[in-house]
Amino acid sequence: MVFTHLVPRQRGIPGGRLIRQGPRRPPRCGSVEALQHHEMAVSELRRQFEELGENVTRLIGLLEESEDPFSIPYLRRGLAQVRENRLSGATFILGCFGGHETFSDLVIGRHFETSDPLKFRNLNARLDHLRTRTFESANAITSRRAW
């Protein structure tokens, strides 16, 4: 129980008393409050899918820039599902990250490693950043408690 406020003295009782207020009940089904809650959840989910789509699109662009096309077809398949706001798209993208020698371990632009080491480091720093953002946005969608 959460004690929220003190009520002034009543019927000759000295001092005041604390009013207990428990956790808030969920809105009743079909109520205006329930519809507003549902609309907020749907708009948040839509925003998460848009964010994931943007991250995957940037990731594909980076892979094209680095001339490492190996993961691009796989990411494009996942991106198509993400653009349709399907849970399977987020799950598909997360599948890139599991295990040894997967997308998590990818190093891009190896052909720049000796000829242009600065470009090599920059490409991989951008990859690490985008890879983390993509994982976090896909994980946020798939870890929702209710679908």
mmCIF file of N, CA and C in Angstrom:
data_model
loop_
_atom_site.group_PDB
_atom_site.id
_atom_site.type_symbol
_atom_site.label_atom_id
_atom_site.label_comp_id
_atom_site.label_asym_id
_atom_site.label_seq_id
_atom_site.Cartn_x
_atom_site.Cartn_y
_atom_site.Cartn_z
ATOM 1 N N MET A 1 0.823 -1.181 0.000
ATOM 2 C CA MET A 1 0.000 0.000 0.000
ATOM 3 C C MET A 1 0.873 1.252 0.000
ATOM 4 N N VAL A 2 0.380 2.273 -0.648
ATOM 5 C CA VAL A 2 1.079 3.537 -0.718
ATOM 6 C C VAL A 2 0.286 4.557 0.088
ATOM 7 N N PHE A 3 0.938 5.243 1.020
ATOM 8 C CA PHE A 3 0.283 6.299 1.783
ATOM 9 C C PHE A 3 0.461 7.595 1.009
ATOM 10 N N THR A 4 -0.666 8.199 0.645
ATOM 11 C CA THR A 4 -0.574 9.339 -0.244
ATOM 12 C C THR A 4 -0.734 10.684 0.432
ATOM 13 N N HIS A 5 -1.630 10.818 1.397
ATOM 14 C CA HIS A 5 -1.782 12.131 1.999
ATOM 15 C C HIS A 5 -2.420 12.032 3.379
ATOM 16 N N LEU A 6 -2.337 13.096 4.116
ATOM 17 C CA LEU A 6 -2.848 13.169 5.472
ATOM 18 C C LEU A 6 -4.187 13.899 5.450
ATOM 19 N N VAL A 7 -5.195 13.294 6.084
ATOM 20 C CA VAL A 7 -6.520 13.902 6.156
ATOM 21 C C VAL A 7 -6.628 14.633 7.496
ATOM 22 N N PRO A 8 -7.196 15.834 7.518
ATOM 23 C CA PRO A 8 -7.292 16.576 8.772
ATOM 24 C C PRO A 8 -8.180 15.867 9.795
ATOM 25 N N ARG A 9 -8.079 16.346 10.996
ATOM 26 C CA ARG A 9 -8.782 15.761 12.129
ATOM 27 C C ARG A 9 -10.283 15.650 11.836
ATOM 28 N N GLN A 10 -10.850 14.490 12.189
ATOM 29 C CA GLN A 10 -12.279 14.257 11.983
ATOM 30 C C GLN A 10 -12.911 13.738 13.265
ATOM 31 N N ARG A 11 -14.120 14.180 13.554
ATOM 32 C CA ARG A 11 -14.929 13.710 14.684
ATOM 33 C C ARG A 11 -14.156 13.619 15.990
ATOM 34 N N GLY A 12 -13.417 14.626 16.286
ATOM 35 C CA GLY A 12 -12.746 14.674 17.566
ATOM 36 C C GLY A 12 -11.515 13.809 17.682
ATOM 37 N N ILE A 13 -11.072 13.167 16.600
ATOM 38 C CA ILE A 13 -9.858 12.360 16.644
ATOM 39 C C ILE A 13 -8.675 13.309 16.519
ATOM 40 N N PRO A 14 -7.773 13.326 17.509
ATOM 41 C CA PRO A 14 -6.644 14.245 17.431
ATOM 42 C C PRO A 14 -5.719 13.891 16.262
ATOM 43 N N GLY A 15 -5.124 14.909 15.720
ATOM 44 C CA GLY A 15 -4.200 14.696 14.600
ATOM 45 C C GLY A 15 -4.957 14.350 13.333
ATOM 46 N N GLY A 16 -4.317 13.700 12.452
ATOM 47 C CA GLY A 16 -4.960 13.287 11.214
ATOM 48 C C GLY A 16 -4.715 11.810 10.994
ATOM 49 N N ARG A 17 -5.142 11.325 9.860
ATOM 50 C CA ARG A 17 -4.887 9.923 9.536
ATOM 51 C C ARG A 17 -4.416 9.825 8.090
ATOM 52 N N LEU A 18 -3.666 8.805 7.840
ATOM 53 C CA LEU A 18 -3.150 8.610 6.491
ATOM 54 C C LEU A 18 -4.171 7.826 5.672
ATOM 55 N N ILE A 19 -4.344 8.236 4.462
ATOM 56 C CA ILE A 19 -5.239 7.533 3.537
ATOM 57 C C ILE A 19 -4.369 6.591 2.714
ATOM 58 N N ARG A 20 -4.772 5.351 2.679
ATOM 59 C CA ARG A 20 -4.035 4.367 1.886
ATOM 60 C C ARG A 20 -4.632 4.294 0.494
ATOM 61 N N GLN A 21 -3.739 4.236 -0.445
ATOM 62 C CA GLN A 21 -4.177 4.117 -1.822
ATOM 63 C C GLN A 21 -3.320 3.044 -2.473
ATOM 64 N N GLY A 22 -3.942 2.013 -2.961
ATOM 65 C CA GLY A 22 -3.220 0.907 -3.578
ATOM 66 C C GLY A 22 -2.836 1.236 -5.003
ATOM 67 N N PRO A 23 -2.291 0.260 -5.712
ATOM 68 C CA PRO A 23 -1.921 0.493 -7.099
ATOM 69 C C PRO A 23 -3.149 0.826 -7.930
ATOM 70 N N ARG A 24 -2.939 1.619 -8.944
ATOM 71 C CA ARG A 24 -4.032 2.052 -9.794
ATOM 72 C C ARG A 24 -4.578 0.877 -10.599
ATOM 73 N N ARG A 25 -5.871 0.786 -10.661
ATOM 74 C CA ARG A 25 -6.502 -0.295 -11.440
ATOM 75 C C ARG A 25 -6.414 0.018 -12.917
ATOM 76 N N PRO A 26 -6.338 -1.032 -13.737
ATOM 77 C CA PRO A 26 -6.333 -0.781 -15.176
ATOM 78 C C PRO A 26 -7.695 -0.246 -15.606
ATOM 79 N N PRO A 27 -7.728 0.517 -16.698
ATOM 80 C CA PRO A 27 -9.003 1.069 -17.141
ATOM 81 C C PRO A 27 -9.991 -0.030 -17.528
ATOM 82 N N ARG A 28 -11.251 0.253 -17.318
ATOM 83 C CA ARG A 28 -12.286 -0.721 -17.684
ATOM 84 C C ARG A 28 -12.358 -0.855 -19.187
ATOM 85 N N CYS A 29 -12.577 -2.058 -19.625
ATOM 86 C CA CYS A 29 -12.645 -2.356 -21.047
ATOM 87 C C CYS A 29 -13.770 -1.552 -21.684
ATOM 88 N N GLY A 30 -13.475 -0.895 -22.793
ATOM 89 C CA GLY A 30 -14.479 -0.122 -23.510
ATOM 90 C C GLY A 30 -14.624 1.304 -23.024
ATOM 91 N N SER A 31 -13.974 1.662 -21.941
ATOM 92 C CA SER A 31 -14.085 3.032 -21.435
ATOM 93 C C SER A 31 -13.225 3.965 -22.282
ATOM 94 N N VAL A 32 -13.496 5.253 -22.161
ATOM 95 C CA VAL A 32 -12.714 6.251 -22.886
ATOM 96 C C VAL A 32 -11.254 6.176 -22.458
ATOM 97 N N GLU A 33 -11.031 5.970 -21.170
ATOM 98 C CA GLU A 33 -9.673 5.866 -20.651
ATOM 99 C C GLU A 33 -8.962 4.655 -21.246
ATOM 100 N N ALA A 34 -9.672 3.548 -21.391
ATOM 101 C CA ALA A 34 -9.079 2.344 -21.973
ATOM 102 C C ALA A 34 -8.723 2.575 -23.442
ATOM 103 N N LEU A 35 -9.589 3.267 -24.164
ATOM 104 C CA LEU A 35 -9.306 3.558 -25.569
ATOM 105 C C LEU A 35 -8.108 4.482 -25.711
ATOM 106 N N GLN A 36 -8.012 5.484 -24.838
ATOM 107 C CA GLN A 36 -6.863 6.382 -24.879
ATOM 108 C C GLN A 36 -5.576 5.627 -24.564
ATOM 109 N N HIS A 37 -5.641 4.738 -23.576
ATOM 110 C CA HIS A 37 -4.476 3.932 -23.214
ATOM 111 C C HIS A 37 -4.058 3.054 -24.402
ATOM 112 N N HIS A 38 -5.028 2.447 -25.071
ATOM 113 C CA HIS A 38 -4.744 1.592 -26.224
ATOM 114 C C HIS A 38 -4.120 2.405 -27.356
ATOM 115 N N GLU A 39 -4.668 3.598 -27.623
ATOM 116 C CA GLU A 39 -4.134 4.448 -28.689
ATOM 117 C C GLU A 39 -2.705 4.870 -28.404
ATOM 118 N N MET A 40 -2.413 5.162 -27.129
ATOM 119 C CA MET A 40 -1.047 5.534 -26.765
ATOM 120 C C MET A 40 -0.098 4.356 -26.971
ATOM 121 N N ALA A 41 -0.523 3.158 -26.595
ATOM 122 C CA ALA A 41 0.319 1.974 -26.755
ATOM 123 C C ALA A 41 0.571 1.685 -28.227
ATOM 124 N N VAL A 42 -0.461 1.837 -29.049
ATOM 125 C CA VAL A 42 -0.321 1.582 -30.481
ATOM 126 C C VAL A 42 0.603 2.614 -31.111
ATOM 127 N N SER A 43 0.461 3.883 -30.744
ATOM 128 C CA SER A 43 1.330 4.906 -31.325
ATOM 129 C C SER A 43 2.780 4.712 -30.875
ATOM 130 N N GLU A 44 2.995 4.265 -29.634
ATOM 131 C CA GLU A 44 4.352 3.980 -29.158
ATOM 132 C C GLU A 44 4.945 2.808 -29.930
ATOM 133 N N LEU A 45 4.160 1.773 -30.163
ATOM 134 C CA LEU A 45 4.632 0.622 -30.924
ATOM 135 C C LEU A 45 4.957 1.025 -32.360
ATOM 136 N N ARG A 46 4.108 1.849 -32.959
ATOM 137 C CA ARG A 46 4.347 2.335 -34.321
ATOM 138 C C ARG A 46 5.659 3.127 -34.373
ATOM 139 N N ARG A 47 5.902 3.960 -33.360
ATOM 140 C CA ARG A 47 7.134 4.742 -33.297
ATOM 141 C C ARG A 47 8.351 3.820 -33.175
ATOM 142 N N GLN A 48 8.221 2.755 -32.387
ATOM 143 C CA GLN A 48 9.331 1.809 -32.237
ATOM 144 C C GLN A 48 9.636 1.096 -33.553
ATOM 145 N N PHE A 49 8.589 0.724 -34.292
ATOM 146 C CA PHE A 49 8.809 0.098 -35.598
ATOM 147 C C PHE A 49 9.469 1.072 -36.566
ATOM 148 N N GLU A 50 9.061 2.347 -36.547
ATOM 149 C CA GLU A 50 9.678 3.345 -37.422
ATOM 150 C C GLU A 50 11.151 3.517 -37.081
ATOM 151 N N GLU A 51 11.454 3.555 -35.794
ATOM 152 C CA GLU A 51 12.847 3.689 -35.355
ATOM 153 C C GLU A 51 13.674 2.488 -35.804
ATOM 154 N N LEU A 52 13.135 1.290 -35.641
ATOM 155 C CA LEU A 52 13.847 0.092 -36.079
ATOM 156 C C LEU A 52 14.065 0.131 -37.591
ATOM 157 N N GLY A 53 13.044 0.527 -38.338
ATOM 158 C CA GLY A 53 13.176 0.622 -39.794
ATOM 159 C C GLY A 53 14.261 1.603 -40.213
ATOM 160 N N GLU A 54 14.319 2.753 -39.530
ATOM 161 C CA GLU A 54 15.367 3.738 -39.828
ATOM 162 C C GLU A 54 16.753 3.176 -39.522
ATOM 163 N N ASN A 55 16.879 2.495 -38.392
ATOM 164 C CA ASN A 55 18.177 1.930 -38.024
ATOM 165 C C ASN A 55 18.632 0.865 -39.015
ATOM 166 N N VAL A 56 17.724 -0.002 -39.428
ATOM 167 C CA VAL A 56 18.089 -1.057 -40.387
ATOM 168 C C VAL A 56 18.434 -0.438 -41.740
ATOM 169 N N THR A 57 17.698 0.590 -42.153
ATOM 170 C CA THR A 57 17.986 1.269 -43.421
ATOM 171 C C THR A 57 19.385 1.889 -43.390
ATOM 172 N N ARG A 58 19.723 2.543 -42.283
ATOM 173 C CA ARG A 58 21.069 3.124 -42.149
ATOM 174 C C ARG A 58 22.139 2.039 -42.153
ATOM 175 N N LEU A 59 21.836 0.926 -41.512
ATOM 176 C CA LEU A 59 22.781 -0.186 -41.467
ATOM 177 C C LEU A 59 23.021 -0.746 -42.864
ATOM 178 N N ILE A 60 21.974 -0.893 -43.630
ATOM 179 C CA ILE A 60 22.113 -1.375 -45.007
ATOM 180 C C ILE A 60 22.949 -0.389 -45.822
ATOM 181 N N GLY A 61 22.683 0.912 -45.646
ATOM 182 C CA GLY A 61 23.472 1.931 -46.348
ATOM 183 C C GLY A 61 24.951 1.860 -45.996
ATOM 184 N N LEU A 62 25.248 1.639 -44.727
ATOM 185 C CA LEU A 62 26.643 1.522 -44.295
ATOM 186 C C LEU A 62 27.301 0.293 -44.905
ATOM 187 N N LEU A 63 26.579 -0.818 -44.951
ATOM 188 C CA LEU A 63 27.138 -2.040 -45.544
ATOM 189 C C LEU A 63 27.375 -1.856 -47.039
ATOM 190 N N GLU A 64 26.493 -1.132 -47.708
ATOM 191 C CA GLU A 64 26.704 -0.851 -49.131
ATOM 192 C C GLU A 64 27.916 0.056 -49.324
ATOM 193 N N GLU A 65 28.058 1.058 -48.450
ATOM 194 C CA GLU A 65 29.195 1.977 -48.519
ATOM 195 C C GLU A 65 30.515 1.245 -48.307
ATOM 196 N N SER A 66 30.514 0.268 -47.426
ATOM 197 C CA SER A 66 31.753 -0.461 -47.120
ATOM 198 C C SER A 66 32.038 -1.571 -48.125
ATOM 199 N N GLU A 67 31.128 -1.758 -49.060
ATOM 200 C CA GLU A 67 31.262 -2.786 -50.100
ATOM 201 C C GLU A 67 31.335 -4.185 -49.499
ATOM 202 N N ASP A 68 30.550 -4.399 -48.437
ATOM 203 C CA ASP A 68 30.426 -5.715 -47.808
ATOM 204 C C ASP A 68 28.960 -6.144 -47.880
ATOM 205 N N PRO A 69 28.572 -6.763 -49.003
ATOM 206 C CA PRO A 69 27.152 -7.036 -49.223
ATOM 207 C C PRO A 69 26.604 -8.302 -48.562
ATOM 208 N N PHE A 70 27.411 -9.014 -47.786
ATOM 209 C CA PHE A 70 27.011 -10.324 -47.288
ATOM 210 C C PHE A 70 25.692 -10.300 -46.509
ATOM 211 N N SER A 71 25.511 -9.376 -45.583
ATOM 212 C CA SER A 71 24.328 -9.345 -44.712
ATOM 213 C C SER A 71 23.160 -8.555 -45.291
ATOM 214 N N ILE A 72 23.365 -7.862 -46.393
ATOM 215 C CA ILE A 72 22.336 -6.966 -46.918
ATOM 216 C C ILE A 72 21.039 -7.688 -47.289
ATOM 217 N N PRO A 73 21.061 -8.802 -48.026
ATOM 218 C CA PRO A 73 19.792 -9.461 -48.377
ATOM 219 C C PRO A 73 18.997 -9.898 -47.139
ATOM 220 N N TYR A 74 19.700 -10.382 -46.147
ATOM 221 C CA TYR A 74 19.047 -10.824 -44.913
ATOM 222 C C TYR A 74 18.376 -9.640 -44.218
ATOM 223 N N LEU A 75 19.097 -8.517 -44.115
ATOM 224 C CA LEU A 75 18.540 -7.323 -43.476
ATOM 225 C C LEU A 75 17.359 -6.759 -44.270
ATOM 226 N N ARG A 76 17.429 -6.825 -45.588
ATOM 227 C CA ARG A 76 16.314 -6.321 -46.412
ATOM 228 C C ARG A 76 15.052 -7.148 -46.214
ATOM 229 N N ARG A 77 15.221 -8.460 -46.056
ATOM 230 C CA ARG A 77 14.039 -9.304 -45.776
ATOM 231 C C ARG A 77 13.405 -8.903 -44.454
ATOM 232 N N GLY A 78 14.228 -8.676 -43.443
ATOM 233 C CA GLY A 78 13.706 -8.240 -42.146
ATOM 234 C C GLY A 78 13.085 -6.854 -42.222
ATOM 235 N N LEU A 79 13.703 -5.959 -42.999
ATOM 236 C CA LEU A 79 13.202 -4.589 -43.134
ATOM 237 C C LEU A 79 11.813 -4.571 -43.769
ATOM 238 N N ALA A 80 11.579 -5.441 -44.739
ATOM 239 C CA ALA A 80 10.253 -5.503 -45.366
ATOM 240 C C ALA A 80 9.187 -5.849 -44.330
ATOM 241 N N GLN A 81 9.478 -6.767 -43.435
ATOM 242 C CA GLN A 81 8.523 -7.147 -42.388
ATOM 243 C C GLN A 81 8.379 -6.040 -41.345
ATOM 244 N N VAL A 82 9.468 -5.361 -41.031
ATOM 245 C CA VAL A 82 9.418 -4.256 -40.067
ATOM 246 C C VAL A 82 8.537 -3.137 -40.602
ATOM 247 N N ARG A 83 8.650 -2.854 -41.892
ATOM 248 C CA ARG A 83 7.831 -1.784 -42.498
ATOM 249 C C ARG A 83 6.344 -2.122 -42.482
ATOM 250 N N GLU A 84 6.035 -3.405 -42.364
ATOM 251 C CA GLU A 84 4.634 -3.831 -42.229
ATOM 252 C C GLU A 84 4.216 -3.908 -40.763
ATOM 253 N N ASN A 85 5.091 -3.442 -39.861
ATOM 254 C CA ASN A 85 4.839 -3.458 -38.409
ATOM 255 C C ASN A 85 4.557 -4.861 -37.884
ATOM 256 N N ARG A 86 5.325 -5.836 -38.379
ATOM 257 C CA ARG A 86 5.133 -7.218 -37.948
ATOM 258 C C ARG A 86 6.188 -7.596 -36.919
ATOM 259 N N LEU A 87 5.751 -8.261 -35.869
ATOM 260 C CA LEU A 87 6.657 -8.739 -34.831
ATOM 261 C C LEU A 87 7.722 -9.646 -35.430
ATOM 262 N N SER A 88 7.352 -10.414 -36.421
ATOM 263 C CA SER A 88 8.315 -11.330 -37.046
ATOM 264 C C SER A 88 9.494 -10.574 -37.650
ATOM 265 N N GLY A 89 9.287 -9.325 -38.077
ATOM 266 C CA GLY A 89 10.391 -8.533 -38.620
ATOM 267 C C GLY A 89 11.415 -8.198 -37.554
ATOM 268 N N ALA A 90 10.928 -7.768 -36.377
ATOM 269 C CA ALA A 90 11.840 -7.458 -35.280
ATOM 270 C C ALA A 90 12.560 -8.723 -34.817
ATOM 271 N N THR A 91 11.840 -9.827 -34.758
ATOM 272 C CA THR A 91 12.440 -11.102 -34.362
ATOM 273 C C THR A 91 13.476 -11.544 -35.389
ATOM 274 N N PHE A 92 13.154 -11.342 -36.663
ATOM 275 C CA PHE A 92 14.064 -11.694 -37.748
ATOM 276 C C PHE A 92 15.366 -10.903 -37.631
ATOM 277 N N ILE A 93 15.255 -9.600 -37.359
ATOM 278 C CA ILE A 93 16.437 -8.751 -37.201
ATOM 279 C C ILE A 93 17.259 -9.206 -35.996
ATOM 280 N N LEU A 94 16.582 -9.530 -34.893
ATOM 281 C CA LEU A 94 17.314 -10.009 -33.713
ATOM 282 C C LEU A 94 18.056 -11.308 -34.005
ATOM 283 N N GLY A 95 17.525 -12.112 -34.926
ATOM 284 C CA GLY A 95 18.177 -13.363 -35.291
ATOM 285 C C GLY A 95 19.558 -13.163 -35.901
ATOM 286 N N CYS A 96 19.820 -11.966 -36.401
ATOM 287 C CA CYS A 96 21.150 -11.664 -36.964
ATOM 288 C C CYS A 96 22.228 -11.638 -35.890
ATOM 289 N N PHE A 97 21.825 -11.406 -34.638
ATOM 290 C CA PHE A 97 22.784 -11.118 -33.581
ATOM 291 C C PHE A 97 23.206 -12.327 -32.755
ATOM 292 N N GLY A 98 22.611 -13.474 -32.945
ATOM 293 C CA GLY A 98 22.902 -14.591 -32.052
ATOM 294 C C GLY A 98 24.064 -15.438 -32.501
ATOM 295 N N GLY A 99 24.845 -15.907 -31.551
ATOM 296 C CA GLY A 99 25.865 -16.908 -31.824
ATOM 297 C C GLY A 99 27.210 -16.372 -32.253
ATOM 298 N N HIS A 100 28.086 -17.314 -32.517
ATOM 299 C CA HIS A 100 29.459 -17.032 -32.918
ATOM 300 C C HIS A 100 29.508 -16.798 -34.423
ATOM 301 N N GLU A 101 30.348 -15.859 -34.856
ATOM 302 C CA GLU A 101 30.524 -15.509 -36.260
ATOM 303 C C GLU A 101 29.210 -15.120 -36.929
ATOM 304 N N THR A 102 28.448 -14.278 -36.265
ATOM 305 C CA THR A 102 27.211 -13.749 -36.829
ATOM 306 C C THR A 102 27.385 -12.245 -37.030
ATOM 307 N N PHE A 103 26.296 -11.567 -37.226
ATOM 308 C CA PHE A 103 26.322 -10.127 -37.454
ATOM 309 C C PHE A 103 26.979 -9.395 -36.283
ATOM 310 N N SER A 104 26.890 -9.953 -35.100
ATOM 311 C CA SER A 104 27.506 -9.337 -33.920
ATOM 312 C C SER A 104 29.023 -9.260 -34.041
ATOM 313 N N ASP A 105 29.604 -10.182 -34.763
ATOM 314 C CA ASP A 105 31.061 -10.255 -34.896
ATOM 315 C C ASP A 105 31.574 -9.648 -36.203
ATOM 316 N N LEU A 106 30.693 -9.134 -37.031
ATOM 317 C CA LEU A 106 31.070 -8.646 -38.357
ATOM 318 C C LEU A 106 32.042 -7.474 -38.274
ATOM 319 N N VAL A 107 33.074 -7.530 -39.090
ATOM 320 C CA VAL A 107 34.011 -6.420 -39.287
ATOM 321 C C VAL A 107 33.927 -6.076 -40.762
ATOM 322 N N ILE A 108 33.669 -4.811 -41.070
ATOM 323 C CA ILE A 108 33.474 -4.413 -42.468
ATOM 324 C C ILE A 108 34.671 -3.626 -42.986
ATOM 325 N N GLY A 109 34.752 -3.561 -44.319
ATOM 326 C CA GLY A 109 35.778 -2.753 -44.972
ATOM 327 C C GLY A 109 37.193 -3.265 -44.787
ATOM 328 N N ARG A 110 37.345 -4.576 -44.730
ATOM 329 C CA ARG A 110 38.694 -5.131 -44.519
ATOM 330 C C ARG A 110 39.658 -4.727 -45.634
ATOM 331 N N HIS A 111 39.125 -4.474 -46.825
ATOM 332 C CA HIS A 111 39.996 -4.071 -47.932
ATOM 333 C C HIS A 111 40.564 -2.660 -47.720
ATOM 334 N N PHE A 112 40.017 -1.903 -46.760
ATOM 335 C CA PHE A 112 40.556 -0.589 -46.420
ATOM 336 C C PHE A 112 41.569 -0.658 -45.268
ATOM 337 N N GLU A 113 41.694 -1.810 -44.655
ATOM 338 C CA GLU A 113 42.505 -1.938 -43.448
ATOM 339 C C GLU A 113 43.956 -1.474 -43.659
ATOM 340 N N THR A 114 44.549 -1.797 -44.796
ATOM 341 C CA THR A 114 45.936 -1.379 -45.040
ATOM 342 C C THR A 114 46.009 -0.114 -45.893
ATOM 343 N N SER A 115 45.108 0.027 -46.853
ATOM 344 C CA SER A 115 45.179 1.189 -47.747
ATOM 345 C C SER A 115 44.649 2.472 -47.103
ATOM 346 N N ASP A 116 43.637 2.375 -46.257
ATOM 347 C CA ASP A 116 43.055 3.556 -45.609
ATOM 348 C C ASP A 116 42.574 3.170 -44.203
ATOM 349 N N PRO A 117 43.520 3.040 -43.253
ATOM 350 C CA PRO A 117 43.164 2.560 -41.920
ATOM 351 C C PRO A 117 42.171 3.457 -41.179
ATOM 352 N N LEU A 118 42.206 4.764 -41.432
ATOM 353 C CA LEU A 118 41.254 5.667 -40.781
ATOM 354 C C LEU A 118 39.831 5.368 -41.241
ATOM 355 N N LYS A 119 39.660 5.165 -42.534
ATOM 356 C CA LYS A 119 38.337 4.816 -43.053
ATOM 357 C C LYS A 119 37.866 3.484 -42.478
ATOM 358 N N PHE A 120 38.777 2.526 -42.386
ATOM 359 C CA PHE A 120 38.460 1.219 -41.808
ATOM 360 C C PHE A 120 37.944 1.366 -40.369
ATOM 361 N N ARG A 121 38.656 2.139 -39.551
ATOM 362 C CA ARG A 121 38.232 2.347 -38.157
ATOM 363 C C ARG A 121 36.905 3.089 -38.082
ATOM 364 N N ASN A 122 36.733 4.108 -38.914
ATOM 365 C CA ASN A 122 35.481 4.869 -38.904
ATOM 366 C C ASN A 122 34.281 4.031 -39.329
ATOM 367 N N LEU A 123 34.452 3.229 -40.358
ATOM 368 C CA LEU A 123 33.361 2.352 -40.801
ATOM 369 C C LEU A 123 32.932 1.414 -39.679
ATOM 370 N N ASN A 124 33.901 0.829 -38.999
ATOM 371 C CA ASN A 124 33.576 -0.127 -37.950
ATOM 372 C C ASN A 124 33.040 0.543 -36.690
ATOM 373 N N ALA A 125 33.463 1.765 -36.416
ATOM 374 C CA ALA A 125 32.885 2.511 -35.288
ATOM 375 C C ALA A 125 31.416 2.832 -35.574
ATOM 376 N N ARG A 126 31.134 3.236 -36.812
ATOM 377 C CA ARG A 126 29.737 3.497 -37.194
ATOM 378 C C ARG A 126 28.920 2.213 -37.159
ATOM 379 N N LEU A 127 29.527 1.110 -37.604
ATOM 380 C CA LEU A 127 28.847 -0.179 -37.559
ATOM 381 C C LEU A 127 28.498 -0.554 -36.126
ATOM 382 N N ASP A 128 29.446 -0.399 -35.211
ATOM 383 C CA ASP A 128 29.176 -0.728 -33.800
ATOM 384 C C ASP A 128 28.016 0.097 -33.260
ATOM 385 N N HIS A 129 28.017 1.388 -33.574
ATOM 386 C CA HIS A 129 26.947 2.271 -33.092
ATOM 387 C C HIS A 129 25.589 1.856 -33.659
ATOM 388 N N LEU A 130 25.530 1.663 -34.971
ATOM 389 C CA LEU A 130 24.261 1.279 -35.601
ATOM 390 C C LEU A 130 23.811 -0.113 -35.191
ATOM 391 N N ARG A 131 24.759 -1.008 -35.033
ATOM 392 C CA ARG A 131 24.432 -2.371 -34.617
ATOM 393 C C ARG A 131 23.794 -2.354 -33.226
ATOM 394 N N THR A 132 24.340 -1.553 -32.320
ATOM 395 C CA THR A 132 23.781 -1.438 -30.965
ATOM 396 C C THR A 132 22.389 -0.823 -31.005
ATOM 397 N N ARG A 133 22.223 0.255 -31.759
ATOM 398 C CA ARG A 133 20.906 0.910 -31.847
ATOM 399 C C ARG A 133 19.868 -0.018 -32.466
ATOM 400 N N THR A 134 20.273 -0.767 -33.477
ATOM 401 C CA THR A 134 19.352 -1.693 -34.134
ATOM 402 C C THR A 134 18.934 -2.796 -33.171
ATOM 403 N N PHE A 135 19.898 -3.353 -32.459
ATOM 404 C CA PHE A 135 19.582 -4.401 -31.488
ATOM 405 C C PHE A 135 18.631 -3.867 -30.412
ATOM 406 N N GLU A 136 18.931 -2.698 -29.877
ATOM 407 C CA GLU A 136 18.098 -2.136 -28.813
ATOM 408 C C GLU A 136 16.679 -1.846 -29.294
ATOM 409 N N SER A 137 16.535 -1.319 -30.500
ATOM 410 C CA SER A 137 15.183 -1.019 -30.986
ATOM 411 C C SER A 137 14.405 -2.295 -31.305
ATOM 412 N N ALA A 138 15.059 -3.307 -31.853
ATOM 413 C CA ALA A 138 14.370 -4.582 -32.114
ATOM 414 C C ALA A 138 14.013 -5.269 -30.805
ATOM 415 N N ASN A 139 14.911 -5.212 -29.843
ATOM 416 C CA ASN A 139 14.659 -5.832 -28.547
ATOM 417 C C ASN A 139 13.521 -5.136 -27.810
ATOM 418 N N ALA A 140 13.406 -3.816 -27.951
ATOM 419 C CA ALA A 140 12.309 -3.078 -27.305
ATOM 420 C C ALA A 140 10.955 -3.547 -27.828
ATOM 421 N N ILE A 141 10.898 -3.860 -29.093
ATOM 422 C CA ILE A 141 9.631 -4.337 -29.691
ATOM 423 C C ILE A 141 9.320 -5.753 -29.230
ATOM 424 N N THR A 142 10.310 -6.629 -29.308
ATOM 425 C CA THR A 142 10.046 -8.034 -28.995
ATOM 426 C C THR A 142 9.862 -8.299 -27.502
ATOM 427 N N SER A 143 10.338 -7.398 -26.664
ATOM 428 C CA SER A 143 10.210 -7.632 -25.214
ATOM 429 C C SER A 143 8.956 -7.012 -24.620
ATOM 430 N N ARG A 144 8.050 -6.516 -25.450
ATOM 431 C CA ARG A 144 6.788 -5.963 -24.933
ATOM 432 C C ARG A 144 6.002 -7.063 -24.239
ATOM 433 N N ARG A 145 5.322 -6.669 -23.175
ATOM 434 C CA ARG A 145 4.566 -7.667 -22.399
ATOM 435 C C ARG A 145 3.295 -8.088 -23.092
ATOM 436 N N ALA A 146 2.691 -7.232 -23.854
ATOM 437 C CA ALA A 146 1.430 -7.570 -24.497
ATOM 438 C C ALA A 146 1.491 -7.220 -25.985
ATOM 439 N N TRP A 147 0.941 -8.100 -26.771
ATOM 440 C CA TRP A 147 0.852 -7.851 -28.201
ATOM 441 C C TRP A 147 -0.576 -7.854 -28.586
#
